[in-house]
Amino acid sequence: MHLLECAFNVYNVICAKISKCVKIVSFQIIILCQYRDTSKQQEIEQRRQRDGLPTAGSGVTAVPALQLQLRNSMHSLSLWQNLEAVKDSGLLKTLEAKEIILQEAMFELVTSEASYYKSLELLETHFLRNPVLVNTLSQSDMHFLFSNIEDIMKASERFLMDLEHRIEESILISDVCDIVYCHAVKHFQVFISYVINQAYQEKNYRRILQENTLFRENISILENQPKVKGLSFTSFLILPFQRITRLKLLVQNILKKVEENSKREKTAILAHQELERIVKECNEGVRKMSRTEELISIEKTLEFKSKSVPVISHSRWLLKKGEVQQMSGPKSTRTMRSRKLYHPIYLFLFNNLLLITKRSSSGEKYQVLDSCSRSMLRTEDLEDQGQMLACVFVLKLLENQEDREVSYMLKTESISEKMRWIYALTPNRRTRFLSTSTHQPDSPQVQCIQSYSSQEPDELSVEMADVLHILECTDDGWMLGERLHDGERGWFPIRVVERIMNAEVRAQNLKECQRIQQVQEGAQGARAASRGRRPAKTRNGNA
C-alpha cells in the first residue's frame, strides 16, 4: 500500500500572520488539528446534496464558500473570497464561479504552506535549538533525530517567499503551479533524503528514549508546554513527510479546476508530475528499507523442515501474513462441527512466494511445511456450498516444493478475511465490479467521509473526500476499492465511506480522472519525443 498515504493523521493549531502580504491583506493562518482542508468537507457536502442526502449544514450552496469553523479554535480559516481586499475590489461580482473556485484552490496551497512553515519554525525553536534538549544529546544523536531538517527549512522558506511575492503582485492570483514546479525541480530533492532517513530516525529515537534518562525527562517537559498544543515531538518530525504528499494533492486539486488547454493547465501538469516523481522516490526509498528489514526479521523466525527456500531478495516483499485453520479428514456434516478437524497453520504470502508454516509452541518460530511460487496458486470459494462453508476456501498449489500438486481446505474467522486472502493469493481473480481502467461510466463509487490508516499490508489508507471505485464488498463491513487519482488498491472498512448515488457525479469523477491521466500521458509523450529529436553528440562533445 501506498506508505505515504499512512502518515496523514494530525497537524497542530497555531496562529500566524503573513507579514509580507500587508500591502494587500492581513489574515490569520490556523493550523488544523487534523491535517485536512476545509475544501474536503465541502466536496463531501456538495456531493451529498446532489445525491439527495442530508448535509452537515443547511446553508451549503454551489458557490465556493468553504466556510467551516475550526476545531478547538474560536477563529475560522480565512478564504480568498473572505479577504477584505477581495471584497472591496468588486471581483466577486465579475468573476465566474469556476474562477473563484480556482482562486480558492491556489490560495489554499499558499496558506497551508505558511501554516506548515510556521510549524517547522516551532520544531526549530522549541526542539532543535533548545539548549535544554541539545545539551543532552551527542552530535551523532542530534543528526539521527533531526537529519537534514535545516535543509528542509531553507527550501520551504524560499518556496513560501516566492508564493508570498506572487500574492503581493495582484489580488487575483495568476498562478502558483509554476512556482511549485520551479522549486520542486531545484530545491525539493532534500525531502527525499529526509523521508528515507525517517526509518532510522524513529528507531534511534526509541533507543535514545531508553538509554538517555535526561533526554527522556526533558522531551516530556517540552511536549507538555502549551505552545505545542499537546502534540508529541515525533508529530513535528513527520511534518516534511506529510507536506510533500499533501502538496501533490493540492496541485492535483488545482489541475482539476483549471481550464483545459490553458497555460495554467500546462504548469499544473508539470508541477504535478515533478511532485509525483519526488513522492514516488520517497515511497520507493522507504519501502525498500522497510521491506528488507521485514524480510530479515521473518527469515530469523523460519525453520525449514526439508528444502530450504531463500527468503531475502531485493525483488521480494511481504503482502500478507496470518493464521488460518486447515481442515483435514472426512468432510461430513458431523465432522465439520468437530474441532478436531481444524489445525492452525500460519501463512506468509510474499509478492512471488507463499510459505505455509506451523507456529512453534513458544510462538516465536515457524516451521515451514510447504512452499509455492505465487504464480502457481489457485483458489476456489466454497461460499455457495452452504452456510457451514461460508468462511472456507480451497487453496491449490499447482507445483509445491516437492513438485507436486496439493490442495488445502482453509477456514478463516470471517467472510471478509476469507475474501482478503483469496484476492491476495490470486490477484488476477475477477472482482465483483470492474476496475477503473475499464472506463465504465456507471461503475459503483464511494467517497471517503472519515480518514482511515491501513493496519495490514493489504489495506488502503484513505483520506477525506477520496473517491474510489468499488471492486468487492463483504457482508461484514469491508470493501476492496481502487482510488481514482492514483489507482492504488486495498481493503478498508465500509463505515469510512459513503456510496455516490448520483450518476452524473460518478461520470464527472471518472471524466476528471481520465482527463488528468490523458494530459499527463500527453506531456510525457511530448518530452520523450523531444529527447528523441536531440542531436547526437560526437566524441569531442559537438553535435
JSON list of N, CA, C and O in Angstrom, two decimals, residues 5 7 16 55 57 112 161 172 176 228 243 260 272 282 292 351 356 369 470 474 479 503 509 543:
[
{"chain": "A", "resi": 5, "resn": "GLU", "atom": "N", "xyz": [0.58, 7.46, 2.05]},
{"chain": "A", "resi": 5, "resn": "GLU", "atom": "CA", "xyz": [-0.76, 7.83, 2.43]},
{"chain": "A", "resi": 5, "resn": "GLU", "atom": "C", "xyz": [-1.01, 7.46, 3.88]},
{"chain": "A", "resi": 5, "resn": "GLU", "atom": "O", "xyz": [-1.91, 7.95, 4.49]},
{"chain": "A", "resi": 7, "resn": "ALA", "atom": "N", "xyz": [0.70, 8.37, 6.67]},
{"chain": "A", "resi": 7, "resn": "ALA", "atom": "CA", "xyz": [1.22, 9.43, 7.53]},
{"chain": "A", "resi": 7, "resn": "ALA", "atom": "C", "xyz": [0.27, 10.59, 7.73]},
{"chain": "A", "resi": 7, "resn": "ALA", "atom": "O", "xyz": [0.52, 11.49, 8.51]},
{"chain": "A", "resi": 16, "resn": "ALA", "atom": "N", "xyz": [-0.76, 32.36, 13.01]},
{"chain": "A", "resi": 16, "resn": "ALA", "atom": "CA", "xyz": [0.38, 33.03, 12.40]},
{"chain": "A", "resi": 16, "resn": "ALA", "atom": "C", "xyz": [-0.11, 34.12, 11.49]},
{"chain": "A", "resi": 16, "resn": "ALA", "atom": "O", "xyz": [-1.27, 34.15, 11.13]},
{"chain": "A", "resi": 55, "resn": "THR", "atom": "N", "xyz": [-27.14, 17.11, 4.60]},
{"chain": "A", "resi": 55, "resn": "THR", "atom": "CA", "xyz": [-25.78, 17.63, 4.74]},
{"chain": "A", "resi": 55, "resn": "THR", "atom": "C", "xyz": [-25.54, 18.07, 6.16]},
{"chain": "A", "resi": 55, "resn": "THR", "atom": "O", "xyz": [-26.46, 18.18, 6.97]},
{"chain": "A", "resi": 57, "resn": "GLY", "atom": "N", "xyz": [-24.66, 20.98, 7.20]},
{"chain": "A", "resi": 57, "resn": "GLY", "atom": "CA", "xyz": [-25.21, 22.30, 7.47]},
{"chain": "A", "resi": 57, "resn": "GLY", "atom": "C", "xyz": [-26.29, 22.62, 6.47]},
{"chain": "A", "resi": 57, "resn": "GLY", "atom": "O", "xyz": [-26.39, 22.01, 5.41]},
{"chain": "A", "resi": 112, "resn": "SER", "atom": "N", "xyz": [-1.73, 26.98, 3.37]},
{"chain": "A", "resi": 112, "resn": "SER", "atom": "CA", "xyz": [-1.30, 25.73, 4.01]},
{"chain": "A", "resi": 112, "resn": "SER", "atom": "C", "xyz": [0.23, 25.65, 4.07]},
{"chain": "A", "resi": 112, "resn": "SER", "atom": "O", "xyz": [0.79, 25.10, 5.02]},
{"chain": "A", "resi": 161, "resn": "MET", "atom": "N", "xyz": [8.42, 32.32, 0.34]},
{"chain": "A", "resi": 161, "resn": "MET", "atom": "CA", "xyz": [8.69, 33.71, -0.05]},
{"chain": "A", "resi": 161, "resn": "MET", "atom": "C", "xyz": [8.22, 33.98, -1.48]},
{"chain": "A", "resi": 161, "resn": "MET", "atom": "O", "xyz": [7.60, 35.01, -1.76]},
{"chain": "A", "resi": 172, "resn": "LEU", "atom": "N", "xyz": [-5.91, 39.14, -7.66]},
{"chain": "A", "resi": 172, "resn": "LEU", "atom": "CA", "xyz": [-6.30, 37.99, -8.48]},
{"chain": "A", "resi": 172, "resn": "LEU", "atom": "C", "xyz": [-5.04, 37.16, -8.76]},
{"chain": "A", "resi": 172, "resn": "LEU", "atom": "O", "xyz": [-4.14, 37.59, -9.49]},
{"chain": "A", "resi": 176, "resn": "VAL", "atom": "N", "xyz": [0.10, 29.53, -9.29]},
{"chain": "A", "resi": 176, "resn": "VAL", "atom": "CA", "xyz": [1.05, 29.14, -8.25]},
{"chain": "A", "resi": 176, "resn": "VAL", "atom": "C", "xyz": [1.81, 27.89, -8.66]},
{"chain": "A", "resi": 176, "resn": "VAL", "atom": "O", "xyz": [2.89, 27.61, -8.14]},
{"chain": "A", "resi": 228, "resn": "VAL", "atom": "N", "xyz": [2.98, 23.80, 22.11]},
{"chain": "A", "resi": 228, "resn": "VAL", "atom": "CA", "xyz": [2.92, 22.67, 21.18]},
{"chain": "A", "resi": 228, "resn": "VAL", "atom": "C", "xyz": [1.54, 22.04, 21.12]},
{"chain": "A", "resi": 228, "resn": "VAL", "atom": "O", "xyz": [1.31, 21.08, 20.37]},
{"chain": "A", "resi": 243, "resn": "ARG", "atom": "N", "xyz": [3.98, 16.85, 4.31]},
{"chain": "A", "resi": 243, "resn": "ARG", "atom": "CA", "xyz": [3.80, 18.02, 3.44]},
{"chain": "A", "resi": 243, "resn": "ARG", "atom": "C", "xyz": [4.02, 17.72, 1.96]},
{"chain": "A", "resi": 243, "resn": "ARG", "atom": "O", "xyz": [3.25, 18.17, 1.11]},
{"chain": "A", "resi": 260, "resn": "GLU", "atom": "N", "xyz": [-9.20, 23.79, -19.55]},
{"chain": "A", "resi": 260, "resn": "GLU", "atom": "CA", "xyz": [-8.47, 22.87, -20.42]},
{"chain": "A", "resi": 260, "resn": "GLU", "atom": "C", "xyz": [-7.67, 23.63, -21.48]},
{"chain": "A", "resi": 260, "resn": "GLU", "atom": "O", "xyz": [-8.08, 24.68, -21.95]},
{"chain": "A", "resi": 272, "resn": "HIS", "atom": "N", "xyz": [2.62, 18.80, -11.04]},
{"chain": "A", "resi": 272, "resn": "HIS", "atom": "CA", "xyz": [2.11, 17.53, -10.52]},
{"chain": "A", "resi": 272, "resn": "HIS", "atom": "C", "xyz": [3.04, 16.38, -10.87]},
{"chain": "A", "resi": 272, "resn": "HIS", "atom": "O", "xyz": [3.31, 15.50, -10.04]},
{"chain": "A", "resi": 282, "resn": "CYS", "atom": "N", "xyz": [10.42, 8.93, -2.74]},
{"chain": "A", "resi": 282, "resn": "CYS", "atom": "CA", "xyz": [10.29, 8.81, -1.27]},
{"chain": "A", "resi": 282, "resn": "CYS", "atom": "C", "xyz": [9.70, 7.46, -0.92]},
{"chain": "A", "resi": 282, "resn": "CYS", "atom": "O", "xyz": [10.21, 6.74, -0.05]},
{"chain": "A", "resi": 292, "resn": "THR", "atom": "N", "xyz": [13.22, -4.75, 3.34]},
{"chain": "A", "resi": 292, "resn": "THR", "atom": "CA", "xyz": [14.43, -5.53, 3.62]},
{"chain": "A", "resi": 292, "resn": "THR", "atom": "C", "xyz": [14.50, -5.89, 5.10]},
{"chain": "A", "resi": 292, "resn": "THR", "atom": "O", "xyz": [14.80, -7.04, 5.46]},
{"chain": "A", "resi": 351, "resn": "ASN", "atom": "N", "xyz": [5.16, -11.32, -2.57]},
{"chain": "A", "resi": 351, "resn": "ASN", "atom": "CA", "xyz": [4.71, -10.98, -3.93]},
{"chain": "A", "resi": 351, "resn": "ASN", "atom": "C", "xyz": [4.99, -12.09, -4.94]},
{"chain": "A", "resi": 351, "resn": "ASN", "atom": "O", "xyz": [4.36, -12.16, -5.99]},
{"chain": "A", "resi": 356, "resn": "ILE", "atom": "N", "xyz": [3.87, -21.94, 3.75]},
{"chain": "A", "resi": 356, "resn": "ILE", "atom": "CA", "xyz": [2.87, -22.50, 4.67]},
{"chain": "A", "resi": 356, "resn": "ILE", "atom": "C", "xyz": [3.63, -23.03, 5.87]},
{"chain": "A", "resi": 356, "resn": "ILE", "atom": "O", "xyz": [4.49, -23.91, 5.73]},
{"chain": "A", "resi": 369, "resn": "LEU", "atom": "N", "xyz": [6.26, -25.87, 6.34]},
{"chain": "A", "resi": 369, "resn": "LEU", "atom": "CA", "xyz": [5.71, -27.16, 5.92]},
{"chain": "A", "resi": 369, "resn": "LEU", "atom": "C", "xyz": [5.68, -27.32, 4.41]},
{"chain": "A", "resi": 369, "resn": "LEU", "atom": "O", "xyz": [5.83, -28.42, 3.89]},
{"chain": "A", "resi": 470, "resn": "ILE", "atom": "N", "xyz": [-15.50, 0.76, -6.36]},
{"chain": "A", "resi": 470, "resn": "ILE", "atom": "CA", "xyz": [-15.70, -0.45, -5.57]},
{"chain": "A", "resi": 470, "resn": "ILE", "atom": "C", "xyz": [-15.39, -1.66, -6.44]},
{"chain": "A", "resi": 470, "resn": "ILE", "atom": "O", "xyz": [-15.94, -1.81, -7.53]},
{"chain": "A", "resi": 474, "resn": "THR", "atom": "N", "xyz": [-17.93, -7.03, 1.26]},
{"chain": "A", "resi": 474, "resn": "THR", "atom": "CA", "xyz": [-18.35, -8.20, 2.03]},
{"chain": "A", "resi": 474, "resn": "THR", "atom": "C", "xyz": [-19.53, -7.82, 2.93]},
{"chain": "A", "resi": 474, "resn": "THR", "atom": "O", "xyz": [-19.79, -6.65, 3.19]},
{"chain": "A", "resi": 479, "resn": "MET", "atom": "N", "xyz": [-14.64, -3.32, 2.23]},
{"chain": "A", "resi": 479, "resn": "MET", "atom": "CA", "xyz": [-14.66, -3.10, 0.78]},
{"chain": "A", "resi": 479, "resn": "MET", "atom": "C", "xyz": [-13.25, -3.20, 0.22]},
{"chain": "A", "resi": 479, "resn": "MET", "atom": "O", "xyz": [-12.29, -2.81, 0.88]},
{"chain": "A", "resi": 503, "resn": "ALA", "atom": "N", "xyz": [-25.58, 9.51, -10.66]},
{"chain": "A", "resi": 503, "resn": "ALA", "atom": "CA", "xyz": [-24.85, 9.01, -11.83]},
{"chain": "A", "resi": 503, "resn": "ALA", "atom": "C", "xyz": [-24.00, 10.09, -12.49]},
{"chain": "A", "resi": 503, "resn": "ALA", "atom": "O", "xyz": [-22.91, 9.81, -13.00]},
{"chain": "A", "resi": 509, "resn": "ASN", "atom": "N", "xyz": [-16.60, 12.35, -11.93]},
{"chain": "A", "resi": 509, "resn": "ASN", "atom": "CA", "xyz": [-15.38, 11.90, -11.24]},
{"chain": "A", "resi": 509, "resn": "ASN", "atom": "C", "xyz": [-14.48, 11.12, -12.19]},
{"chain": "A", "resi": 509, "resn": "ASN", "atom": "O", "xyz": [-13.26, 11.31, -12.22]},
{"chain": "A", "resi": 543, "resn": "ALA", "atom": "N", "xyz": [27.77, 18.52, -31.58]},
{"chain": "A", "resi": 543, "resn": "ALA", "atom": "CA", "xyz": [26.64, 17.88, -32.26]},
{"chain": "A", "resi": 543, "resn": "ALA", "atom": "C", "xyz": [27.02, 17.56, -33.69]},
{"chain": "A", "resi": 543, "resn": "ALA", "atom": "O", "xyz": [27.81, 18.26, -34.31]}
]
